[in-house]
Short mmCIF file of N, CA, C and O and ligand atoms in Angstrom, two decimals:
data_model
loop_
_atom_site.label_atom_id
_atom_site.label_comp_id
_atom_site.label_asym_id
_atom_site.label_seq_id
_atom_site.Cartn_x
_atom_site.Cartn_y
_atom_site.Cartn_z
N UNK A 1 -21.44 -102.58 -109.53
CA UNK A 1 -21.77 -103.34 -110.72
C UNK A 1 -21.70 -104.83 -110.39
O UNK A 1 -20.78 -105.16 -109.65
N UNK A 2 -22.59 -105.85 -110.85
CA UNK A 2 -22.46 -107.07 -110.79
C UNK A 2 -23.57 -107.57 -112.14
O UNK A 2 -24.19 -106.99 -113.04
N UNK A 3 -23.39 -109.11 -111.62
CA UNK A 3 -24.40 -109.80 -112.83
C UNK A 3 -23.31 -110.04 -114.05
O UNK A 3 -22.15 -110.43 -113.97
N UNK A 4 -24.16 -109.63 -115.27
CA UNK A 4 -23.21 -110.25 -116.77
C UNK A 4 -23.19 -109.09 -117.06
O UNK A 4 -23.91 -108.12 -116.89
N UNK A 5 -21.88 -109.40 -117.74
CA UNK A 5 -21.03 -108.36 -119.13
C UNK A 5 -21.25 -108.23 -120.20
O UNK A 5 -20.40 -108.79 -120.89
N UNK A 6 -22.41 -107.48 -121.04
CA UNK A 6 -22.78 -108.15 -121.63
C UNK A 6 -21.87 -108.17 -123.08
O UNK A 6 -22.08 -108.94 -124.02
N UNK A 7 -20.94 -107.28 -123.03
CA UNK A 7 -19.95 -106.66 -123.92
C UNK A 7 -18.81 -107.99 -123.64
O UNK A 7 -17.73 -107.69 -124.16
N UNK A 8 -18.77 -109.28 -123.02
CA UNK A 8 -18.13 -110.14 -123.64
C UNK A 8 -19.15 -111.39 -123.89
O UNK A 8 -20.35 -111.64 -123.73
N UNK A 9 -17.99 -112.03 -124.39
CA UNK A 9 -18.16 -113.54 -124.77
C UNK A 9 -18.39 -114.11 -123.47
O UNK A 9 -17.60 -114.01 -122.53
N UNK A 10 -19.87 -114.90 -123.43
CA UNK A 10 -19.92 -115.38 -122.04
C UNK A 10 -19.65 -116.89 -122.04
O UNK A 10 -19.88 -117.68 -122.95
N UNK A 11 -19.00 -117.16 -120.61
CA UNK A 11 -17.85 -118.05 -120.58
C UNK A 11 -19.07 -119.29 -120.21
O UNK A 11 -20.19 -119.12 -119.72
N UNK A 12 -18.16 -121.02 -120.78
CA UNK A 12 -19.00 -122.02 -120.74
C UNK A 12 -18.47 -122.49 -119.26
O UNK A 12 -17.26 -122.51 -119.05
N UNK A 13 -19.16 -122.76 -118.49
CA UNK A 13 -18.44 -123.70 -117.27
C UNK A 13 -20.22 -124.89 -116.89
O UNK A 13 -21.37 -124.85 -117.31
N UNK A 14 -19.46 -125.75 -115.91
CA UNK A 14 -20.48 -127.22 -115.48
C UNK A 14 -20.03 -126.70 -113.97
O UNK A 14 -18.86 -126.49 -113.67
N UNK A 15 -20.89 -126.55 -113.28
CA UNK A 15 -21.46 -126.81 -111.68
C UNK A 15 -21.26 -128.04 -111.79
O UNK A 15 -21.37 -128.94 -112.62
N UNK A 16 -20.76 -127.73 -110.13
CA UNK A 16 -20.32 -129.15 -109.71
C UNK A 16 -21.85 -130.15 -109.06
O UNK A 16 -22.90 -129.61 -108.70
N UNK A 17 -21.65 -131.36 -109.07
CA UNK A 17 -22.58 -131.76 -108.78
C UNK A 17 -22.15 -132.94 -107.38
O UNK A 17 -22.79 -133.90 -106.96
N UNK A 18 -21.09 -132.50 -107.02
CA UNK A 18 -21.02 -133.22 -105.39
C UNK A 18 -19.87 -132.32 -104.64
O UNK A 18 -19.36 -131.43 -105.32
N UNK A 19 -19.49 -132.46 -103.50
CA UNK A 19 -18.81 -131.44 -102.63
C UNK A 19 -17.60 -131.58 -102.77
O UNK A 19 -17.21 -132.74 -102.83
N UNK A 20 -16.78 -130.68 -102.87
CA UNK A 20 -15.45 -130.65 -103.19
C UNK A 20 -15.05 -129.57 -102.08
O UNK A 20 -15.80 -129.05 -101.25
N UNK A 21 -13.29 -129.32 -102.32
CA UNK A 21 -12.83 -128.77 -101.46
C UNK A 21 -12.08 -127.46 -102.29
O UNK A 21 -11.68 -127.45 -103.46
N UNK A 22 -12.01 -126.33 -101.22
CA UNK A 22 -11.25 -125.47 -102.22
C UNK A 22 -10.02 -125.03 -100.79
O UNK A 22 -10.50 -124.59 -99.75
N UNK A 23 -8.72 -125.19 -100.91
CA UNK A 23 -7.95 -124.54 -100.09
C UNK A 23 -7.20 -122.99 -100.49
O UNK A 23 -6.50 -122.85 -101.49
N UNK A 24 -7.49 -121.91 -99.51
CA UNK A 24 -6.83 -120.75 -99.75
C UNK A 24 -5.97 -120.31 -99.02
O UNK A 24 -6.12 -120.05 -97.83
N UNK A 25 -4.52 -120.11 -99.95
CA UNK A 25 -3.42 -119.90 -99.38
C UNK A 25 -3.58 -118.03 -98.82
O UNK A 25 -4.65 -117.45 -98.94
N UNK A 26 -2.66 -117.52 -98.39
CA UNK A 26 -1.67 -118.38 -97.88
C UNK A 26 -2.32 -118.48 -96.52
O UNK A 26 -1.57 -118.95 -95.68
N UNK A 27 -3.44 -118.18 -96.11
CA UNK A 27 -4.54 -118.68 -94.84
C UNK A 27 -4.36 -120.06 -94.53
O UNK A 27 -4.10 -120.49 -93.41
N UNK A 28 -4.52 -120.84 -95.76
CA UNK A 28 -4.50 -122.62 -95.55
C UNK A 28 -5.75 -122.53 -95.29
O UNK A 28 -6.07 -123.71 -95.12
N UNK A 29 -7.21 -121.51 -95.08
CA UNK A 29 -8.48 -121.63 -95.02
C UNK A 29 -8.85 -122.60 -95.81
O UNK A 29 -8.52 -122.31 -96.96
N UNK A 30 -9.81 -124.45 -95.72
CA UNK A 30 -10.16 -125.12 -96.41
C UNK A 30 -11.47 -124.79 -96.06
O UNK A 30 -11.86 -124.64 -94.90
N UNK A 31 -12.39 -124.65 -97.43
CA UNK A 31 -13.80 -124.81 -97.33
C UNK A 31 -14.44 -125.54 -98.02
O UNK A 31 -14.41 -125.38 -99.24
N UNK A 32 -15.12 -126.44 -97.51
CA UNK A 32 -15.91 -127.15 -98.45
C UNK A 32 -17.10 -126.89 -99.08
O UNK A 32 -18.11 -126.74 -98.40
N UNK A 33 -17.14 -126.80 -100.21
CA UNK A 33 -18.25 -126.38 -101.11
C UNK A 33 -19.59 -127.24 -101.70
O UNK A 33 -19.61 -127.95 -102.71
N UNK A 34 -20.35 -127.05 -101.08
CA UNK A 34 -21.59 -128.11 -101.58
C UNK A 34 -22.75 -127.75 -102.44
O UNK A 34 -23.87 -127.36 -102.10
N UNK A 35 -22.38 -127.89 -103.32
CA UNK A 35 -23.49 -127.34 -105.05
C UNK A 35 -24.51 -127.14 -104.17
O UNK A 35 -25.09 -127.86 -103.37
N UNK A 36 -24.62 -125.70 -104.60
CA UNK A 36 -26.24 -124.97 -104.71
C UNK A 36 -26.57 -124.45 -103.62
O UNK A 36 -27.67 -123.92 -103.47
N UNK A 37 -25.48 -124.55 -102.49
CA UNK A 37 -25.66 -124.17 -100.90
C UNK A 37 -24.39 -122.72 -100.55
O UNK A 37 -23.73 -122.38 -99.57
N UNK A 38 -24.52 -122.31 -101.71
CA UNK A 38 -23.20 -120.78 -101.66
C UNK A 38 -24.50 -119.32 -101.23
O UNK A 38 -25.27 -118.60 -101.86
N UNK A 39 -24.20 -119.47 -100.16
CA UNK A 39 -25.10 -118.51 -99.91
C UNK A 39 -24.86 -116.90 -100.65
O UNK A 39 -25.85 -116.18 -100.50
N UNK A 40 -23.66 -116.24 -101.45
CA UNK A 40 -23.39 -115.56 -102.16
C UNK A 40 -24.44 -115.39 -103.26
O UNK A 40 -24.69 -116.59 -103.17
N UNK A 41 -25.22 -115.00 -104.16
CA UNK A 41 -25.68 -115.13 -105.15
C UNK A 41 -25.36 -113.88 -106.10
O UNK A 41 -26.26 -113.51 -106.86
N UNK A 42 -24.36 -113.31 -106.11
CA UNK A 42 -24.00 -112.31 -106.95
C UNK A 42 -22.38 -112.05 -106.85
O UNK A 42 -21.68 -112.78 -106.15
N UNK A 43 -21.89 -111.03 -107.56
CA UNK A 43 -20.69 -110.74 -107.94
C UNK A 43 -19.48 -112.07 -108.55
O UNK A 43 -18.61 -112.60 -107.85
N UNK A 44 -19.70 -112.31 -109.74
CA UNK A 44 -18.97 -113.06 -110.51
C UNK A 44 -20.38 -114.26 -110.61
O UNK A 44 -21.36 -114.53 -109.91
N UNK A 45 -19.73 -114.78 -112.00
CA UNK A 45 -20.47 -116.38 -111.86
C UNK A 45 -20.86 -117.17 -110.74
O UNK A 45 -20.54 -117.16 -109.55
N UNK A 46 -21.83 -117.99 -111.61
CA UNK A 46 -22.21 -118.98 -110.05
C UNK A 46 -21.33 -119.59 -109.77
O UNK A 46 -20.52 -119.74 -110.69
N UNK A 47 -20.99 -120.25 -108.42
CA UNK A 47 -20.25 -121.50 -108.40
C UNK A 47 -18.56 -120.78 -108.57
O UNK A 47 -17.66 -121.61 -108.65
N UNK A 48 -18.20 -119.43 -108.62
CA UNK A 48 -16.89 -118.77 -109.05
C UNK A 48 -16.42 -119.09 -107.72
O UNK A 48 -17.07 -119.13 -106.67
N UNK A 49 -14.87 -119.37 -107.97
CA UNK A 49 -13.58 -118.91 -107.17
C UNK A 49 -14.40 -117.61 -106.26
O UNK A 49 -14.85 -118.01 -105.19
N UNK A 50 -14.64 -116.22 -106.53
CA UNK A 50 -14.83 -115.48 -106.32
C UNK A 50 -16.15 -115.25 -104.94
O UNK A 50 -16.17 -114.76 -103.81
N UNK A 51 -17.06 -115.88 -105.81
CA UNK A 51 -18.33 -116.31 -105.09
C UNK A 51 -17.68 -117.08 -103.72
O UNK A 51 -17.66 -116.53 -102.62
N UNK A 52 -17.15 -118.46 -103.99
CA UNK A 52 -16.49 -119.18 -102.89
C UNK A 52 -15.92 -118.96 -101.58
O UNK A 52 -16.08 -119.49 -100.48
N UNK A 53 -14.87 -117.61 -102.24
CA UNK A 53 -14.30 -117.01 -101.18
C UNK A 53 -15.09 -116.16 -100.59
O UNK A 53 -15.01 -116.18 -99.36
N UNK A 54 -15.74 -115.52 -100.99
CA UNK A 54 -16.32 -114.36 -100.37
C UNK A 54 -17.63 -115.00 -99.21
O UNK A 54 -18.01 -114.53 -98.13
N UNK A 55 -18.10 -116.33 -100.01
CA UNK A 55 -19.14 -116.61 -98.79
C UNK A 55 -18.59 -117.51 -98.11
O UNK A 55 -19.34 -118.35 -97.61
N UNK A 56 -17.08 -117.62 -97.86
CA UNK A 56 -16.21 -118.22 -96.67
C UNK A 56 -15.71 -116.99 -95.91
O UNK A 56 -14.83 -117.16 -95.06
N UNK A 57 -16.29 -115.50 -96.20
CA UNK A 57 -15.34 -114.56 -95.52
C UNK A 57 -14.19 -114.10 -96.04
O UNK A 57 -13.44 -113.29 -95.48
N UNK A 58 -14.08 -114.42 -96.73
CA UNK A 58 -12.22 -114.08 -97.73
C UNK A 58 -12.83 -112.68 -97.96
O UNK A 58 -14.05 -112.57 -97.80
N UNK A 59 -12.03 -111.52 -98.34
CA UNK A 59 -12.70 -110.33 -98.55
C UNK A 59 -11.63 -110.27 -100.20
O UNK A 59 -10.75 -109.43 -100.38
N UNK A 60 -11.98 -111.36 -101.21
CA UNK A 60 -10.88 -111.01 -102.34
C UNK A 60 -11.62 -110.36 -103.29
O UNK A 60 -12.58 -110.75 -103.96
N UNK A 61 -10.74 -108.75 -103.23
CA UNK A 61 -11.08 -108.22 -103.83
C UNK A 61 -11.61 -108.03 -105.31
O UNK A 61 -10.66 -108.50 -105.94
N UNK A 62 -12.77 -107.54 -106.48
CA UNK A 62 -13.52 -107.35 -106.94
C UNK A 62 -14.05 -105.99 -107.54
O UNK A 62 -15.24 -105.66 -107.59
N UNK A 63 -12.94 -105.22 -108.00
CA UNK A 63 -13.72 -103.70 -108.31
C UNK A 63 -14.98 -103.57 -109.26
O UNK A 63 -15.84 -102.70 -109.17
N UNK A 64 -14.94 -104.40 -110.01
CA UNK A 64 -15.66 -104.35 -111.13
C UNK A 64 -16.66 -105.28 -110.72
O UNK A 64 -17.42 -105.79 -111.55
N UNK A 65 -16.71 -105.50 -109.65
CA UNK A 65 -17.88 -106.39 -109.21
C UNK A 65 -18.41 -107.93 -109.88
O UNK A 65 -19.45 -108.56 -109.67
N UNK A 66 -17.44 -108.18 -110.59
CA UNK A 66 -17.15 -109.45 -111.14
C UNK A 66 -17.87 -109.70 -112.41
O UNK A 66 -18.37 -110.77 -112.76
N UNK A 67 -17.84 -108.77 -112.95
CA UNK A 67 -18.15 -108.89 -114.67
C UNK A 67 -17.21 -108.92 -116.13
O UNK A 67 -17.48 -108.73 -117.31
N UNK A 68 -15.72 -109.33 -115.18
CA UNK A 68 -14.67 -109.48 -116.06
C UNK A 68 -14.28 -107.98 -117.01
O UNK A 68 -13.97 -107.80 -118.19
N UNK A 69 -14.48 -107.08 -115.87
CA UNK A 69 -13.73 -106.00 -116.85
C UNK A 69 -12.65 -105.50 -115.63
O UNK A 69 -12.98 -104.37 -115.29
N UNK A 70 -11.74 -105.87 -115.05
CA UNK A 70 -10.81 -105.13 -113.97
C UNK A 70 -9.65 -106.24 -113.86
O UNK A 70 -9.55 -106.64 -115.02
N UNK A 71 -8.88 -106.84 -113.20
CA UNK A 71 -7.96 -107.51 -113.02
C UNK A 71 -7.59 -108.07 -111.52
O UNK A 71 -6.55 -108.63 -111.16
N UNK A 72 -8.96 -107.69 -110.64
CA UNK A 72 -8.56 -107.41 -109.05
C UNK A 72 -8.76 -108.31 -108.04
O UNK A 72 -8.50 -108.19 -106.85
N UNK A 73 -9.41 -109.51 -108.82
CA UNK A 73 -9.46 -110.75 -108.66
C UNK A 73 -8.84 -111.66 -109.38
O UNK A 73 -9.48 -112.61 -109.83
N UNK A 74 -7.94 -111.57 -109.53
CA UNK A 74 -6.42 -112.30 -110.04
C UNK A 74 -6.44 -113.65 -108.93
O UNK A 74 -6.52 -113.26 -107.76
N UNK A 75 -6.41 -114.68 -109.03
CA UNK A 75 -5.83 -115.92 -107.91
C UNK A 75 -5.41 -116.72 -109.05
O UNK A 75 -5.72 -116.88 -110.23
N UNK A 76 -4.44 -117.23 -108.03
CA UNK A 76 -3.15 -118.38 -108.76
C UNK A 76 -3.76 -120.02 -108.29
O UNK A 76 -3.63 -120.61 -107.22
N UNK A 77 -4.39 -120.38 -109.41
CA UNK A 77 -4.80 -122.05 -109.27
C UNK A 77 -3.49 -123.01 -108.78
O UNK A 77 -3.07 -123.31 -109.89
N UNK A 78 -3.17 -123.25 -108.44
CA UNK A 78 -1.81 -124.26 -107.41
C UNK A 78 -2.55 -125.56 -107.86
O UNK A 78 -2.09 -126.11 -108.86
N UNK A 79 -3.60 -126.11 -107.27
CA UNK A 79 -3.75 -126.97 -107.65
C UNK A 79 -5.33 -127.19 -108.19
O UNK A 79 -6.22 -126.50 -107.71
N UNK A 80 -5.57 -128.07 -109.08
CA UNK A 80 -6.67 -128.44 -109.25
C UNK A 80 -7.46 -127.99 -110.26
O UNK A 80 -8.65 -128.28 -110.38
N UNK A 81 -6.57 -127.00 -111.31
CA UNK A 81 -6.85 -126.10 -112.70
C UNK A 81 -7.38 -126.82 -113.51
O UNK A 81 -8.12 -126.29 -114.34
N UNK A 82 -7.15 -128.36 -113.55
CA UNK A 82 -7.76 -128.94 -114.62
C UNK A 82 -9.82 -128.83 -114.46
O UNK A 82 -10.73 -128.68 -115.28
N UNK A 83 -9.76 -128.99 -113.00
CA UNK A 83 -11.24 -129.30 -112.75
C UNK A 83 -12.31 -127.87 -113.44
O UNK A 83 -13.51 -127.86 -113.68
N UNK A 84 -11.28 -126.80 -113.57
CA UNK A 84 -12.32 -125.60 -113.83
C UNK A 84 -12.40 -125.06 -115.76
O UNK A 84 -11.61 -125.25 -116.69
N UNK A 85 -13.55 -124.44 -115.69
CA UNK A 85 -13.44 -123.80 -116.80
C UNK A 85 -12.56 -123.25 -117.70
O UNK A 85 -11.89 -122.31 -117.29
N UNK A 86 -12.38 -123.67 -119.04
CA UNK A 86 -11.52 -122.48 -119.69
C UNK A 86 -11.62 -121.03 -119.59
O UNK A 86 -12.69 -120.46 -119.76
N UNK A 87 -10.12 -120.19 -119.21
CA UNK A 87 -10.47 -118.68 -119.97
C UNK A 87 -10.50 -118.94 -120.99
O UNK A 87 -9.95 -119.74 -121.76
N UNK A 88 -11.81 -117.57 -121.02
CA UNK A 88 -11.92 -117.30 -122.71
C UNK A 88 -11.13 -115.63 -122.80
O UNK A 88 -10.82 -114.95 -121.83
N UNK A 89 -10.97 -115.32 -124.09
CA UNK A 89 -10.47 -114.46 -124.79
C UNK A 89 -10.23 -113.03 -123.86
O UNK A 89 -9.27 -112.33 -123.54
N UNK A 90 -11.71 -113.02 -123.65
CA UNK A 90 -11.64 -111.61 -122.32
C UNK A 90 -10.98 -111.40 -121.26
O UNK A 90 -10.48 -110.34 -120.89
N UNK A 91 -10.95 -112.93 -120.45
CA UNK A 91 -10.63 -113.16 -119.34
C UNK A 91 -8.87 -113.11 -119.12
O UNK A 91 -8.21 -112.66 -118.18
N UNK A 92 -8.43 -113.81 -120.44
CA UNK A 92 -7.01 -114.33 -121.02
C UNK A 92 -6.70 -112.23 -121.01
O UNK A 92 -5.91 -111.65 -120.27
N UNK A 93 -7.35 -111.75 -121.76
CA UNK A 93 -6.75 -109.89 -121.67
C UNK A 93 -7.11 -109.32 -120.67
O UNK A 93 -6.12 -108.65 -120.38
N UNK A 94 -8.38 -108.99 -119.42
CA UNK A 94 -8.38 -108.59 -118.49
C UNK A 94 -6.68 -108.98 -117.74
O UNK A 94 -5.85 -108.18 -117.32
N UNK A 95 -6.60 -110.70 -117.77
CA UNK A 95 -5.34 -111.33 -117.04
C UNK A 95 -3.95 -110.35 -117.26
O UNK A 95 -3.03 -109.93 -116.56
N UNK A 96 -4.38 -110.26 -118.61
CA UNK A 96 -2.34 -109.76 -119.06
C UNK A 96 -2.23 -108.10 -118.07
O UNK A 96 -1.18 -107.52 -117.77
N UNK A 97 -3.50 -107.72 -117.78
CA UNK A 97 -3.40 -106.51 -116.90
C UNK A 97 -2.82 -106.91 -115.34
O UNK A 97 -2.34 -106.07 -114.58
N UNK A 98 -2.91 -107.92 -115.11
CA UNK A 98 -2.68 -108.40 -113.34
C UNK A 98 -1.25 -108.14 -113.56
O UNK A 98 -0.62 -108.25 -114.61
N UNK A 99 -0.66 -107.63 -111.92
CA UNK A 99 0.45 -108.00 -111.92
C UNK A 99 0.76 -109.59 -111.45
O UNK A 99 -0.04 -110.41 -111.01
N UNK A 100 2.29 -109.72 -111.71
CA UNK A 100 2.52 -111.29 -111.22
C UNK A 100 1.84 -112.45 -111.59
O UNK A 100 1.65 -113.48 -110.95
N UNK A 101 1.28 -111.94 -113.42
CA UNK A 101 0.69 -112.98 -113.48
C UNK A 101 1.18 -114.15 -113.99
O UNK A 101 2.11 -113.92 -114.77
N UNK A 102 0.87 -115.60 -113.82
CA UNK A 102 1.42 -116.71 -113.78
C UNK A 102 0.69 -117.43 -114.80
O UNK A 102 -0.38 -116.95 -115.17
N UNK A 103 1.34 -119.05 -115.55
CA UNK A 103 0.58 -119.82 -115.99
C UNK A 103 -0.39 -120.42 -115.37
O UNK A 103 -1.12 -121.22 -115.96
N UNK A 104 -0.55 -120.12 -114.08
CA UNK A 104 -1.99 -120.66 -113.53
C UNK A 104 -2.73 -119.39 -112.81
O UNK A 104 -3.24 -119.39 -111.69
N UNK A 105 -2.65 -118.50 -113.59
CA UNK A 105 -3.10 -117.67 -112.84
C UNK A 105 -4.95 -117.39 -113.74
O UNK A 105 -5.16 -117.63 -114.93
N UNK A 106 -5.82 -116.94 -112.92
CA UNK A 106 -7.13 -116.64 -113.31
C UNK A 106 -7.75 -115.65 -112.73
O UNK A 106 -7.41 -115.08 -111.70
N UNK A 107 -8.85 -115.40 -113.52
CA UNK A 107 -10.09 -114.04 -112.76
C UNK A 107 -10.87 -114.99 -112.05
O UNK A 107 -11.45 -115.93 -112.60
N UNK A 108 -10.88 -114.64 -110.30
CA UNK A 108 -11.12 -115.70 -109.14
C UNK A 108 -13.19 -115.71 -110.06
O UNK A 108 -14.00 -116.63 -110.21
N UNK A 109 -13.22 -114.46 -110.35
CA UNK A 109 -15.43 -114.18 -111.00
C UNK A 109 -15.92 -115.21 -112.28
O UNK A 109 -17.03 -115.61 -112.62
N UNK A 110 -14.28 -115.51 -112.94
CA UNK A 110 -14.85 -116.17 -113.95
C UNK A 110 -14.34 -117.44 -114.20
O UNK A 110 -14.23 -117.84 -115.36
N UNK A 111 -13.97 -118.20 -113.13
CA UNK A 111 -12.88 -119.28 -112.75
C UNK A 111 -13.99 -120.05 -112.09
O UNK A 111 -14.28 -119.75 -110.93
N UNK A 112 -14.67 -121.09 -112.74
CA UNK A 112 -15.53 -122.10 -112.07
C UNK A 112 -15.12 -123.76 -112.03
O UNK A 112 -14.97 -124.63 -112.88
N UNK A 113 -15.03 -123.68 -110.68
CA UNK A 113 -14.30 -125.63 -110.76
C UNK A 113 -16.00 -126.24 -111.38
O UNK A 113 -17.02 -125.57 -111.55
N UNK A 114 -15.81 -127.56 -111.57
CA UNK A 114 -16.49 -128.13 -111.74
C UNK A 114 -16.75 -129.38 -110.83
O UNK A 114 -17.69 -130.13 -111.09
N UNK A 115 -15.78 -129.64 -109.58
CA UNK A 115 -16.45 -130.08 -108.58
C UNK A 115 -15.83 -131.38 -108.66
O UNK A 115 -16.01 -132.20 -107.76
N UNK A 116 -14.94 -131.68 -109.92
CA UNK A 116 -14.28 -133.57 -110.00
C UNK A 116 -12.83 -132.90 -109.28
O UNK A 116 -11.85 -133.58 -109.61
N UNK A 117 -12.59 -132.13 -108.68
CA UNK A 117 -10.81 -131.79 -107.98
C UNK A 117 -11.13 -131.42 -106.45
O UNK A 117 -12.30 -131.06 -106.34
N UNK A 118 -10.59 -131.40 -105.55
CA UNK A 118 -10.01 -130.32 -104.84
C UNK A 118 -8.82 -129.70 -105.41
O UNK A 118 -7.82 -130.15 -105.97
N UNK A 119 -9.39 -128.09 -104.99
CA UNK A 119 -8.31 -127.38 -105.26
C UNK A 119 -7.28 -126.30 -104.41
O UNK A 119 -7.73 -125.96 -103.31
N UNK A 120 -6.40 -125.91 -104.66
CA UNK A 120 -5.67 -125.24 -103.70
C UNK A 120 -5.56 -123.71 -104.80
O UNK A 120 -5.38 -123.74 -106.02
N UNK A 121 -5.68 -122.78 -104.16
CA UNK A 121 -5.90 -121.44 -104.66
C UNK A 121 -5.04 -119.90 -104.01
O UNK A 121 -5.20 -119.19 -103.02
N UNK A 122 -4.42 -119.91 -104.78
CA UNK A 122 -3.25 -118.68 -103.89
C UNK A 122 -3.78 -116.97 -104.02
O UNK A 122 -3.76 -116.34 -105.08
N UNK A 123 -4.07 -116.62 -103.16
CA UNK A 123 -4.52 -115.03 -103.12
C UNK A 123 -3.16 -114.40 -103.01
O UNK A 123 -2.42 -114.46 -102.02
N UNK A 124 -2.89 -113.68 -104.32
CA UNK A 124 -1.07 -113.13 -104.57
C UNK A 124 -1.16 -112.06 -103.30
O UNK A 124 -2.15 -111.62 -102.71
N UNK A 125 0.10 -111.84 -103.14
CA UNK A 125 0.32 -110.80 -101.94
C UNK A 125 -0.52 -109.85 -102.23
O UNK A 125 -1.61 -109.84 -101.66
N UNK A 126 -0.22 -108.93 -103.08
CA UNK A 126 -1.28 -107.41 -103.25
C UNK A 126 -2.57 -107.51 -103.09
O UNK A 126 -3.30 -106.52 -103.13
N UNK A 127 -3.02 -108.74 -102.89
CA UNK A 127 -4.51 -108.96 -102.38
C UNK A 127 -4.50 -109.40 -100.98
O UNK A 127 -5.50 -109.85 -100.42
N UNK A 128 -3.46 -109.27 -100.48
CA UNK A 128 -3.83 -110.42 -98.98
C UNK A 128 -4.09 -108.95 -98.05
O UNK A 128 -4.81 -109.02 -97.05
N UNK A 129 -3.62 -107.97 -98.34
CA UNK A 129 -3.74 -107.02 -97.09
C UNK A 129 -5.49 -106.71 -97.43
O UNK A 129 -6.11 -106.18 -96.51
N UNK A 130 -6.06 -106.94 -98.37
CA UNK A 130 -7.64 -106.79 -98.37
C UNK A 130 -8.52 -108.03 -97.47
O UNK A 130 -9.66 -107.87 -97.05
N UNK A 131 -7.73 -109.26 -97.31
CA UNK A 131 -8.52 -110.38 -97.18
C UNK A 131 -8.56 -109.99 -95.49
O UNK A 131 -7.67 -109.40 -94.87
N UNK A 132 -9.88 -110.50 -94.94
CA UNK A 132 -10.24 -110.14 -93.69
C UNK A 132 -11.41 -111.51 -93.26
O UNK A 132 -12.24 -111.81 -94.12
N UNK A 133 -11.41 -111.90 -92.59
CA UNK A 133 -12.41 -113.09 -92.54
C UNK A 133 -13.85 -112.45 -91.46
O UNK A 133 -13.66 -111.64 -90.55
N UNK A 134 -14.80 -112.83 -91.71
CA UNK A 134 -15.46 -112.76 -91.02
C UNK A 134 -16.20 -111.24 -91.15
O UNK A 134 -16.05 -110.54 -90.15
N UNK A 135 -16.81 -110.77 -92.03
CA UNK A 135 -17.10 -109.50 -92.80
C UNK A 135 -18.74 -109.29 -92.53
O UNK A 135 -19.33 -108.32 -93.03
S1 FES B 1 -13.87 -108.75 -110.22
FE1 FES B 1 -13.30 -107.59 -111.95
S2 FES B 1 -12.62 -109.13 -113.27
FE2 FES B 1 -13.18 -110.27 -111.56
#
């Protein structure tokens, strides 16, 4: 499954419009992201956390293929939360399903910076034995 949900509220976010940085713990992998050059074009929003990692090689996991119905892309914003989208309503209850979830914690599919931060982004343990680079 990928694309939209259409059974929620679809979320507002702004593409970034110059290159920013996203760091992923606990790798310390920094990638720089340059609007419109994510060679990913599916599973979660454009421009997603999700998208990001995956076309840096991160293998963070995604059951639901990033249409905000699963919890399996859970990442902890560390730094730079202000720059991204609000959760909305769906995203805020998919969340309360994650374990370990935190006040900065988000769905990596529906979590879009907007490109005024670098950010630093924590893949919680129960996801790191999935992450594999180079896929
Ligand atoms: S991949 Fe299922 S909610 Fe993000």
């Amino acid at each position: 499954m990928s694309g939209l949900n259409p059974y929620i509220q679809q979320p507002e976010y702004t593409l970034p419009q110059k290159n920013y940085r996203i760091t992923f713990l606990p790798e310390g992998k920094t990638v720089e992201v340059v609007p419109g050059e994510l060679r990913i074009q599916w599973d979660g929003l454009p421009g997603s956390i999700l998208r990001t990692a995956l076309d840096a090689g991160l293998d963070l996991d995604h059951s639901c293929g990033g249409v905000c119905a699963c919890s399996t892309c859970h990442v902890i914003v560390r730094e730079g939360g202000e720059s991204c989208n609000d959760a909305t309503e769906d995203e805020e209850d998919m969340l309360d399903l994650a374990p370990g979830l935190t006040a900065q914690s988000r769905l990596g599919c529906q979590c879009v910076p907007n490109g005024s931060q670098d950010l630093v982004v924590e893949i919680p343990a129960w996801n790191r034995n999935l992450v594999s680079e180079g896929h």
